[in-house]
XYZ file of C-alpha atoms in Angstrom:
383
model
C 3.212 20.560 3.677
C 0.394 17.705 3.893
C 2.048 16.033 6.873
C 1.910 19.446 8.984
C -1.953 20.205 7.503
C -2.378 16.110 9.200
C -0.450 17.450 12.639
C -2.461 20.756 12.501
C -5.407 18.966 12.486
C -4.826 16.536 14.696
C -4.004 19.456 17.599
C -7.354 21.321 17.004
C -8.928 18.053 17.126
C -7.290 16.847 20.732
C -7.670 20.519 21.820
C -10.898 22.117 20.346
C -13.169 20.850 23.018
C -11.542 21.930 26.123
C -10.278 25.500 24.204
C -14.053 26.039 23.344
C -15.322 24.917 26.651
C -13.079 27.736 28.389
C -14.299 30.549 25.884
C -18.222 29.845 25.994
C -17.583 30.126 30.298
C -15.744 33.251 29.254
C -18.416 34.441 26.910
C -21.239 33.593 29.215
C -19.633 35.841 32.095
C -18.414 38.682 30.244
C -22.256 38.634 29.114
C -23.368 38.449 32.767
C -21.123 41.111 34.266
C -21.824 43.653 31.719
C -18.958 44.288 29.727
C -19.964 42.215 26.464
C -23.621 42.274 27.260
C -26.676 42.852 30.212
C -25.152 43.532 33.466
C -27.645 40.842 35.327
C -28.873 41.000 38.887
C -28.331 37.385 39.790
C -26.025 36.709 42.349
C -22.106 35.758 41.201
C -22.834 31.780 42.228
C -25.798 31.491 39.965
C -23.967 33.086 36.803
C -21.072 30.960 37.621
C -23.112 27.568 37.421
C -24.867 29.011 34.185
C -21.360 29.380 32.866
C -19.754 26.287 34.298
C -23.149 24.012 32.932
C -22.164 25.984 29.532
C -18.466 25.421 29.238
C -19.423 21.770 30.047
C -21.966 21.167 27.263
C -20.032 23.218 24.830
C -16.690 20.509 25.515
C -19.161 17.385 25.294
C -20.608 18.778 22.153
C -19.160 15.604 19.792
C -21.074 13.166 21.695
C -24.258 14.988 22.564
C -25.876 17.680 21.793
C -29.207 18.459 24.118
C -26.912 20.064 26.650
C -25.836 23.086 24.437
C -29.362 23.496 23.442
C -30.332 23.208 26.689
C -27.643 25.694 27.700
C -28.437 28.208 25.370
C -31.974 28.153 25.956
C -30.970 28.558 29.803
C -28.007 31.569 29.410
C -30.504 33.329 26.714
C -33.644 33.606 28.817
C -31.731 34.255 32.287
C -28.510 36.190 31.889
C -29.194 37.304 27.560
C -25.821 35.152 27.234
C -25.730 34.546 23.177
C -22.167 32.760 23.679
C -24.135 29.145 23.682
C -26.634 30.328 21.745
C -24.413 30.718 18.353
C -22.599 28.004 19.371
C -25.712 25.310 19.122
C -26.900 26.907 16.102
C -23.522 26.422 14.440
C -23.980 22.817 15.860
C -27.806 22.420 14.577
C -26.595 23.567 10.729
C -23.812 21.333 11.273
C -25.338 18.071 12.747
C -28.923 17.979 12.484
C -31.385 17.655 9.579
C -34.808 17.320 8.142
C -37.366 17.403 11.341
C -34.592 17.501 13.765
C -33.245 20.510 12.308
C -37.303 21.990 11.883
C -37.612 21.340 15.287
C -33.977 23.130 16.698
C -35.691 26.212 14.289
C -39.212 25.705 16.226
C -37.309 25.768 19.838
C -35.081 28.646 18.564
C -38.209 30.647 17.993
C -39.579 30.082 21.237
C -36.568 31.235 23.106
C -36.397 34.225 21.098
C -39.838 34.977 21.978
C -39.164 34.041 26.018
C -36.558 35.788 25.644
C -38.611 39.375 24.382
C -41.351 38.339 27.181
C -38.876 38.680 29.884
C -36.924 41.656 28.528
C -40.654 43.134 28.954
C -40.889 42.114 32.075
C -37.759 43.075 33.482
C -37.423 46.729 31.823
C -34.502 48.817 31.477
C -31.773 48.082 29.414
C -32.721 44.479 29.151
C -35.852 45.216 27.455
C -34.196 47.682 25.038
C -31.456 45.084 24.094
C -33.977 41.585 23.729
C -37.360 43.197 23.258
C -37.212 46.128 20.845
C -38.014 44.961 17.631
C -34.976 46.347 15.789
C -32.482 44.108 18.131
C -35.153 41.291 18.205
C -34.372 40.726 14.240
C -30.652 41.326 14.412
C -30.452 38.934 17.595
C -32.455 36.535 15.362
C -29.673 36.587 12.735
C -26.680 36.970 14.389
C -28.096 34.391 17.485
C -29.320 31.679 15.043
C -29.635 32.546 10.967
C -25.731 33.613 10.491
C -23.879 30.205 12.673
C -26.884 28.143 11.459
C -26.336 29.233 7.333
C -22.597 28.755 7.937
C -22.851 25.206 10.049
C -25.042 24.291 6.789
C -22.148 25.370 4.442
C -19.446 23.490 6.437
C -21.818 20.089 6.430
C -22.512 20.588 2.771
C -18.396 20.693 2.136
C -17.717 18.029 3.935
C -20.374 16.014 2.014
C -18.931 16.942 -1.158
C -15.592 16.402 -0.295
C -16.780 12.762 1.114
C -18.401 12.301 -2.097
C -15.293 13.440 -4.479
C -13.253 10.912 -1.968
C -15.784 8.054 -2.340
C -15.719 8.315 -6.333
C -12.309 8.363 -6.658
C -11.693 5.585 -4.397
C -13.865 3.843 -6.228
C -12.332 5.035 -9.615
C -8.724 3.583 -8.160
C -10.174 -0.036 -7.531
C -12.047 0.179 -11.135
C -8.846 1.001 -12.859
C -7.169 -1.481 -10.983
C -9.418 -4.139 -12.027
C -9.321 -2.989 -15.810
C -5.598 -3.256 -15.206
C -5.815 -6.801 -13.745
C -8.258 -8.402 -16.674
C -5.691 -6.478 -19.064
C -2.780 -8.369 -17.326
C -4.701 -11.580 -17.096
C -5.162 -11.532 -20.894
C -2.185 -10.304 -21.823
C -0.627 -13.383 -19.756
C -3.432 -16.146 -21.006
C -2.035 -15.012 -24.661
C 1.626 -15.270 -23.962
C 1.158 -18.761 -23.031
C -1.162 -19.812 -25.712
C 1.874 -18.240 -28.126
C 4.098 -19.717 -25.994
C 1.548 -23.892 -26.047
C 2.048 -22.735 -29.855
C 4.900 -21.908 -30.763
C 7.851 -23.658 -28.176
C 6.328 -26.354 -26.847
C 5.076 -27.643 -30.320
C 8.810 -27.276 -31.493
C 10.799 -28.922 -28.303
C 8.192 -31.584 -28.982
C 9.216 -32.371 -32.525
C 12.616 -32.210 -31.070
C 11.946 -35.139 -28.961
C 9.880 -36.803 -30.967
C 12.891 -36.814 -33.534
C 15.487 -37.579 -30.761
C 13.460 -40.692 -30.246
C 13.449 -41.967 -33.790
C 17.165 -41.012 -33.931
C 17.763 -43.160 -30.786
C 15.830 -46.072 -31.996
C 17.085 -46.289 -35.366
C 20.817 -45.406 -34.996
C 23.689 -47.583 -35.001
C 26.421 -45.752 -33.607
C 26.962 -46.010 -29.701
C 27.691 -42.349 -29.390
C 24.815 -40.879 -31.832
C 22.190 -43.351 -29.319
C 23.802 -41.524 -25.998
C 23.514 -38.540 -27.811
C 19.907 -39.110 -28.811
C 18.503 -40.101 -25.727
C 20.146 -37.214 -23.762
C 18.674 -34.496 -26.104
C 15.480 -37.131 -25.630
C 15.785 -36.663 -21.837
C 16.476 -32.730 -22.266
C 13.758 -32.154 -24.354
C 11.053 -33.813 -21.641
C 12.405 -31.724 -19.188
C 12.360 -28.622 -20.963
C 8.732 -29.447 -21.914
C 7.998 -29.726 -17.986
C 9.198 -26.551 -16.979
C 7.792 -24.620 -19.937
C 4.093 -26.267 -18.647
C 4.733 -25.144 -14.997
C 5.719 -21.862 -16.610
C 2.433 -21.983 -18.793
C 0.398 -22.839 -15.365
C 1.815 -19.843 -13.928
C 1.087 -17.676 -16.731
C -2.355 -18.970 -17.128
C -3.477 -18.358 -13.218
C -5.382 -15.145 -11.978
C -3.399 -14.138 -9.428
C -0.064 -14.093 -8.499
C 1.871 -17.450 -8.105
C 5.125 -19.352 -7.004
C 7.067 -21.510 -9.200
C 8.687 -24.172 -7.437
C 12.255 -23.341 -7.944
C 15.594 -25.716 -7.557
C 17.889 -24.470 -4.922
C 21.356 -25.785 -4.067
C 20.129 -29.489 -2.895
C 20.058 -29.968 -6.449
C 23.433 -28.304 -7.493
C 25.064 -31.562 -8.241
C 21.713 -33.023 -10.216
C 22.594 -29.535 -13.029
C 26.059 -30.285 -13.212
C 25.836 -33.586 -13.926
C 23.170 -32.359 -16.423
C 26.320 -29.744 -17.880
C 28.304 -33.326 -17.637
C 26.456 -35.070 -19.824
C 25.669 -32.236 -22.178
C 29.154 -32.211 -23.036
C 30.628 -29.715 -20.655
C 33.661 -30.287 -18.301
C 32.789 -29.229 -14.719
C 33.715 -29.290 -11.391
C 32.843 -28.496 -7.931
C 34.109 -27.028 -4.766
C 33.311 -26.069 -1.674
C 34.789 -24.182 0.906
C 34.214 -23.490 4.629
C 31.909 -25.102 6.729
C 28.077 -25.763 5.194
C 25.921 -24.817 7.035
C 21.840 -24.366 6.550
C 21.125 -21.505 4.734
C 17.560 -19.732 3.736
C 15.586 -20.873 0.577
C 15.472 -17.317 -0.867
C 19.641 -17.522 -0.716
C 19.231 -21.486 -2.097
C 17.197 -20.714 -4.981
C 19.195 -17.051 -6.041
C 22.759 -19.094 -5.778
C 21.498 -21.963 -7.786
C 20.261 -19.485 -10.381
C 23.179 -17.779 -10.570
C 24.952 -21.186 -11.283
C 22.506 -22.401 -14.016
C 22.773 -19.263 -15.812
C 26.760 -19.321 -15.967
C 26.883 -22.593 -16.850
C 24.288 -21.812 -19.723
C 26.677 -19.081 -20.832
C 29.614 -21.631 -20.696
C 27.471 -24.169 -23.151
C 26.942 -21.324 -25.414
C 30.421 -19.580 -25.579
C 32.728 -21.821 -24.282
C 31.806 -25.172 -24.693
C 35.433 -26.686 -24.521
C 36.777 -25.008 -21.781
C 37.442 -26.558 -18.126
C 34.926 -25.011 -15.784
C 35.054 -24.618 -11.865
C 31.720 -23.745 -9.379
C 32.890 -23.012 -6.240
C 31.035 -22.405 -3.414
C 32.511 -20.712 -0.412
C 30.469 -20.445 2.720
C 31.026 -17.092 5.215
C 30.149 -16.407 8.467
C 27.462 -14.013 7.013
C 26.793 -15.266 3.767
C 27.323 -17.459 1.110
C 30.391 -16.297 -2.064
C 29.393 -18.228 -5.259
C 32.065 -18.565 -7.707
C 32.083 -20.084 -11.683
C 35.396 -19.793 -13.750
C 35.453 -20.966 -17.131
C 39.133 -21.061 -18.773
C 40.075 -20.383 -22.027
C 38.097 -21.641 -24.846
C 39.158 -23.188 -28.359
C 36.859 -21.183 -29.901
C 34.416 -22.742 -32.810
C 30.460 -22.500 -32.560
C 28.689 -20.532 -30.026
C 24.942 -20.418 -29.776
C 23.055 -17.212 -29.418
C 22.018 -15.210 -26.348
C 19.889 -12.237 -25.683
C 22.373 -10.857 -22.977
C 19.697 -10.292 -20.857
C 20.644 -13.592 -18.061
C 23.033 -11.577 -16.319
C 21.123 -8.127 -15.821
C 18.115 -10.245 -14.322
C 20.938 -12.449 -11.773
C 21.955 -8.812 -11.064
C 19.396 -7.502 -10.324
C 18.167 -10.611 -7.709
C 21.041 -10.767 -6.285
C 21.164 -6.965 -5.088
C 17.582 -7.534 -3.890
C 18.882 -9.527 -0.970
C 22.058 -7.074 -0.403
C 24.363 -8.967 -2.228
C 26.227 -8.168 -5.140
C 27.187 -9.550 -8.499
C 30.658 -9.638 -11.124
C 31.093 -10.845 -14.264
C 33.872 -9.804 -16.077
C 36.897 -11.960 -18.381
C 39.765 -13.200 -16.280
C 43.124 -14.841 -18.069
C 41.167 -15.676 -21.072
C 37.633 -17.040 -19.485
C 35.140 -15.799 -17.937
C 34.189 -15.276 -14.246
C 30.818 -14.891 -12.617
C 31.239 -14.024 -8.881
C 28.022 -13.514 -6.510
C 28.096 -12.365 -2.909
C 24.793 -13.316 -0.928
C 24.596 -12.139 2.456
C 22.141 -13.823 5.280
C 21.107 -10.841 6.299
C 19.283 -10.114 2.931
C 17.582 -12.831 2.919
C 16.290 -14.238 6.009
């Protein structure tokens, strides 16, 4: 319904001028022949140019207005031709204000009163029609106070409705402010919680891998020490890049791994205890970042799910490159079983849902007693 109000409007606008232009000519002739008006004695050439000049000011109305006045000064006093006439006053209410609109009421009043001196002069019908004093009041209104009164409305409504647009325009960018300081807070106190509550814990973590790493004795426990030493740091770097993020105004972009640095996180899995490999398949080729960074998430986060449920279990990422995208593959076999760690079972929704953003399509589902996370990427989604 809006879109063909928009259309409908956007005819009479293209069309108004020429459509209006063609019914003032008709107006002003009708008027001069007799049959809407005072037959007039002119000859046929001079009523034409009266109604050609006219038609032309009516159509060039928009961009200036003394030729309809001038117009309906012209038809009024010559041929008694109130086509032009209602037309400017409906323009004057319209357009003009303060003095300018005084002075259109001033020069109204004068033609008026031409326009009684030469139905005096001329007699006959013409005088009873512009110069009695009965028609002389009712020409008044319906010539000038009736289009003027409703060109005044029309301007007034289109105010209104300008100011009822301005306010709420101006309502949408205050609310959207409010709701960007309420974001920005909300955000600053997530990663003061955050400074608080993590970061001062994966700090005593390190602190006591350290000690552990100086002071122990056994071979293994030191390896073991230094890598949860080595975790811990890094962990501590992301969560401040994640902090930075958090803390800016506007939005941001973490600078996010993608598959250059595949083998760098499964040699981290390595050392962390896990038994991985890697494969690839087809021919590599150079794919986009947004594709890099989704498939190396995808990877992390299965391999995270591996450390916390099946820790003992042989583990294969495979990476098969298509001619239109890229098939990202990690198979965990069966585990022993013993102690898992805890997950929110939110890491696959959020892969999910990335993945489809680009076109592509994500499975996870158990398979001969693992588990197997499956991701098809396509180029198309994310070039």
């Amino acid at each position: 319904m809006a879109s063909s109000a928009v259309a409908l409007r956007r005819v009479v606008h293209r069309y108004a001028p020429p459509l209006l232009a063609v019914l003032v000519a008709a107006a002003v002739w009708a008027s001069a022949t007799g049959d809407i008006g005072v037959r007039s004695p002119l000859p046929s050439v001079v009523v034409l140019l009266i109604a050609l000049g006219s038609a032309w000011a009516a159509a060039t109305v928009r961009t200036r207005r003394w030729p309809l006045f001038l117009a309906a000064a012209v038809g009024w006093l010559v041929l008694a031709a109130a086509a032009a006439g209602v037309l400017a006053s409906y323009q004057a209410g319209l357009r003009l204000r303060g003095r300018q609109l005084a002075g259109y009421l001033a020069g109204a009043a004068v033609v008026l009163t031409g326009g009684v001196l030469v139905g005096l002069a001329v007699g006959g019908v013409r005088r009873i029609t512009t110069a009695s004093t009965g028609n002389v009041l009712l020409l008044a209104a319906c010539l000038v106070g009736l289009p003027l009164v409703f060109g005044l409305w029309v301007r007034a409504r289109q105010d209104t409705l300008a100011a009822l647009r301005d306010r709420a325009e101006r309502l949408e960018r205050e609310q959207e402010a409010r709701a960007d300081r309420v974001r920005a807070e909300e955000r600053t106190r997530i990663a003061r919680e955050m400074h608080d509550v993590v970061a001062h814990r994966v700090s005593l973590m390190v602190v006591h891998a350290g000690a552990l790493e100086v002071t122990a004795v056994d071979p293994a426990t030191v390896e073991a020490a230094a890598l949860i030493r080595t975790t811990g740091r890094q962990a501590l770097t992301d969560l401040r890049e994640v902090l930075g993020v958090l803390r800016q105004a506007g939005p941001a972009v973490t600078p996010e791994r993608g598959l250059e640095t595949l083998d760098e996180l499964i040699g981290e899995s390595r050392a962390a205890g896990l038994r991985v490999s890697r494969q690839d398949e087809g021919v590599p080729t150079a794919l986009p970042a947004t594709l890099g960074r989704t498939a190396y998430r995808v990877v992390r986060e299965a391999l995270t799910n591996v450390r916390k449920h099946a820790a003992d279990a042989e583990t294969t990422v495979c990476l098969r490159y298509l001619p239109d995208g890229l098939e990202v593959l990690v198979r965990n076999g069966p585990s022993e079983g013993g102690s898992t760690l805890p997950g929110a079972g939110q890491g696959l929704l959020g892969l999910r849902e990335r993945v489809e953003l680009l076109g592509g399509r994500l499975e996870a589902a158990p398979v001969d007693g693992g588990f197997l996370v499956r991701a098809l990427i396509p180029l198309a989604g994310a070039a």
